[in-house]
Amino acid sequence: MPLFLTASGLYSKHTMAQFLSLLPQVKTGLTACIITTADVQYKNKSKHAVRTKDLFYAIGFAKVDYVDLDTDPANLLLNYDIVHINGGNPLYLLARVKDSGAHEILAFLLSEGKLVSGQSAGAAIFGSTIQHADILHPEWNETLLTEFSGLGVLEAAILPHSNRYRTASYETVVKKAMKEIPDPILFLGDGEYIILP
């Protein structure tokens, strides 16, 4: 199964329809986990984590768990049919995904045909770099990350919520980011999604 990336989650009917088209017709036995690591403050109490869990149960999934790479071993991801990576701080998330070894497990799951989905920060880490996040929001770099290589599934930097950056002050910073990073920026607006086979 492919990689499904969104800026604002699975909440719209159109986005959910596309997500459902990637699942087996019988969903009653499916299991999923939601990686909550990127939301440093709220984790599994984040409104997006809770809402996504409710959506998965509404679809008919048999089991939906939260996984936090700050406290849970990355090999837990191997136990689920679907892995969903929630949003939050992309710089923190990327550091934890790499430090925990989850990047290798995610690559393995995709190679085995498992469905992996990412929302917001969970989408951004699959690009070639997240250096643009450091340029746009230097205050997010609490871990003092200096190596910004993403998971590289896409040969572009992914900018979720790109529609929110269409203000005069942000456009200046986005243009700066486009000059400073070597790869193109893929603009992923709210309500949009990317499906990679």
Coordinates of C-alpha atoms in Angstrom, one line a residue:
M1 CA 0.0 0.0 0.0
P2 CA 1.2 3.6 -0.5
L3 CA 2.1 6.5 1.6
F4 CA -0.7 9.0 2.2
L5 CA 0.3 12.5 3.3
T6 CA -2.0 15.3 4.3
A7 CA -1.7 18.8 5.8
S8 CA -4.8 18.8 7.9
G9 CA -5.7 15.2 8.5
L10 CA -8.4 12.9 7.3
Y11 CA -11.4 15.0 8.3
S12 CA -12.8 16.2 5.0
K13 CA -15.1 13.8 3.1
H14 CA -12.9 14.0 0.0
T15 CA -9.7 13.2 1.9
M16 CA -11.3 10.4 3.8
A17 CA -12.7 8.9 0.6
Q18 CA -9.2 8.8 -0.9
F19 CA -7.8 7.2 2.3
L20 CA -10.6 4.6 2.3
S21 CA -9.9 3.7 -1.3
L22 CA -6.4 2.5 -0.2
L23 CA -7.8 0.1 2.4
P24 CA -9.0 -3.4 2.0
Q25 CA -12.8 -3.6 1.5
V26 CA -13.2 -5.5 4.8
K27 CA -11.9 -3.2 7.5
T28 CA -13.3 -5.0 10.6
G29 CA -10.0 -6.8 11.4
L30 CA -7.6 -3.9 10.8
T31 CA -5.3 -2.5 13.4
A32 CA -3.8 1.0 13.5
C33 CA -1.5 3.0 15.6
I34 CA -1.2 6.8 15.8
I35 CA 2.3 8.2 16.5
T36 CA 1.8 11.1 18.9
T37 CA 5.4 12.1 19.4
A38 CA 5.4 15.4 17.4
D39 CA 2.8 17.0 19.8
V40 CA 5.3 17.4 22.6
Q41 CA 2.8 19.0 25.0
Y42 CA -0.4 17.0 24.5
K43 CA 0.7 13.6 23.0
N44 CA -2.3 11.3 23.0
K45 CA -4.5 14.0 24.5
S46 CA -4.1 16.1 21.4
K47 CA -7.4 16.9 19.7
H48 CA -6.0 15.5 16.4
A49 CA -4.9 12.2 17.9
V50 CA -8.2 11.7 19.6
R51 CA -10.2 12.7 16.5
T52 CA -8.2 10.4 14.3
K53 CA -8.6 7.5 16.7
D54 CA -12.3 8.1 16.7
L55 CA -12.3 8.2 12.9
F56 CA -10.5 4.9 12.7
Y57 CA -12.9 3.2 15.0
A58 CA -15.8 4.7 13.0
I59 CA -14.4 3.1 9.8
G60 CA -14.5 -0.2 11.6
F61 CA -10.9 -0.8 12.7
A62 CA -10.6 -3.5 15.4
K63 CA -7.9 -1.9 17.4
V64 CA -6.3 1.6 17.5
D65 CA -3.4 2.4 19.8
Y66 CA -1.2 5.5 20.5
V67 CA 2.5 5.1 20.2
D68 CA 5.0 7.7 21.5
L69 CA 8.5 7.3 20.3
D70 CA 9.7 9.1 23.4
T71 CA 8.6 6.2 25.6
D72 CA 7.7 3.3 23.3
P73 CA 10.1 1.1 21.3
A74 CA 9.9 1.7 17.6
N75 CA 9.4 -2.0 16.8
L76 CA 5.9 -1.7 18.1
L77 CA 5.0 -0.2 14.7
L78 CA 5.5 -3.7 13.2
N79 CA 2.4 -4.9 15.1
Y80 CA -0.1 -2.8 13.1
D81 CA -1.7 -2.8 9.6
I82 CA -1.7 1.0 9.4
V83 CA 0.7 3.5 10.9
H84 CA -0.5 7.1 11.1
I85 CA 1.9 9.9 12.2
N86 CA 0.2 12.8 13.8
G87 CA 1.3 16.5 13.6
G88 CA 3.1 18.8 15.9
N89 CA 6.8 19.9 15.8
P90 CA 8.4 18.4 12.7
L91 CA 12.0 19.1 13.9
Y92 CA 11.4 17.3 17.2
L93 CA 9.5 14.5 15.4
L94 CA 12.3 13.9 12.8
A95 CA 14.9 13.8 15.6
R96 CA 12.9 11.2 17.5
V97 CA 12.0 9.1 14.4
K98 CA 15.7 8.8 13.6
D99 CA 17.0 8.4 17.2
S100 CA 14.5 5.6 17.9
G101 CA 15.2 3.7 14.6
A102 CA 11.6 4.3 13.5
H103 CA 12.8 5.6 10.1
E104 CA 14.1 2.1 9.3
I105 CA 10.9 0.5 10.4
L106 CA 8.8 2.9 8.4
A107 CA 10.9 2.2 5.3
F108 CA 10.4 -1.5 5.9
L109 CA 6.6 -1.2 6.4
L110 CA 6.3 0.7 3.1
S111 CA 8.4 -1.9 1.3
E112 CA 6.1 -4.6 2.7
G113 CA 3.0 -2.8 1.3
K114 CA 1.7 -1.5 4.6
L115 CA -0.2 1.8 4.6
V116 CA 1.6 4.7 6.3
S117 CA -0.1 8.0 6.6
G118 CA 1.3 11.3 7.8
Q119 CA -0.5 14.5 8.9
S120 CA 1.2 17.9 9.0
A121 CA 4.6 17.3 10.7
G122 CA 4.0 13.6 10.1
A123 CA 3.9 14.4 6.3
A124 CA 6.8 16.9 6.3
I125 CA 9.3 14.4 7.6
F126 CA 8.9 12.2 4.4
G127 CA 10.4 15.0 2.2
S128 CA 14.1 15.3 1.4
T129 CA 14.7 18.0 4.1
I130 CA 12.9 19.9 6.9
Q131 CA 15.4 22.7 6.9
H132 CA 12.6 25.0 5.8
A133 CA 10.8 24.4 9.1
D134 CA 13.9 25.6 10.9
I135 CA 13.9 28.8 8.7
L136 CA 10.2 29.4 9.0
H137 CA 10.0 28.6 12.8
P138 CA 13.4 28.7 14.4
E139 CA 11.7 28.7 17.8
W140 CA 10.6 25.1 17.1
N141 CA 14.2 23.8 17.1
E142 CA 14.3 23.1 20.8
T143 CA 16.6 20.1 20.3
L144 CA 19.1 22.2 18.4
L145 CA 18.8 19.9 15.4
T146 CA 21.5 20.7 12.8
E147 CA 21.1 17.8 10.4
F148 CA 17.8 18.4 8.5
S149 CA 17.7 15.5 6.1
G150 CA 14.2 14.1 5.9
L151 CA 13.2 10.5 5.2
G152 CA 13.6 11.2 1.5
V153 CA 10.6 9.4 0.1
L154 CA 10.0 12.6 -1.9
E155 CA 12.8 14.5 -3.6
A156 CA 11.3 17.8 -2.3
A157 CA 10.8 19.6 1.0
I158 CA 7.1 19.3 2.0
L159 CA 5.5 22.4 3.4
P160 CA 2.1 21.4 5.1
H161 CA -0.5 24.2 5.6
S162 CA 1.2 26.1 2.8
N163 CA -2.0 28.2 2.4
R164 CA -1.4 29.7 5.9
Y165 CA 1.9 31.1 4.7
R166 CA 0.3 33.4 2.1
T167 CA 0.8 36.6 4.1
A168 CA 3.3 39.3 3.3
S169 CA 5.4 38.6 6.3
Y170 CA 5.5 34.8 5.8
E171 CA 6.0 35.0 2.0
T172 CA 9.3 36.8 2.6
V173 CA 10.5 34.0 4.9
V174 CA 9.2 31.3 2.5
K175 CA 11.1 32.9 -0.4
K176 CA 14.2 33.0 1.8
A177 CA 13.7 29.2 2.6
M178 CA 13.4 28.5 -1.1
K179 CA 16.7 30.2 -1.8
E180 CA 18.5 28.5 1.1
I181 CA 17.5 24.9 0.6
P182 CA 18.8 23.0 -2.4
D183 CA 15.5 21.1 -3.1
P184 CA 12.2 22.4 -4.4
I185 CA 9.4 23.0 -1.9
L186 CA 6.2 21.0 -2.4
F187 CA 3.3 23.2 -1.1
L188 CA 0.7 21.0 0.6
G189 CA -2.4 23.1 1.6
D190 CA -5.1 22.3 4.1
G191 CA -7.5 19.9 2.6
E192 CA -4.9 18.6 0.1
Y193 CA -3.2 15.2 0.1
I194 CA -0.4 13.3 -1.7
I195 CA -0.5 9.6 -2.5
L196 CA 2.8 8.0 -3.2
P197 CA 2.9 4.4 -4.5

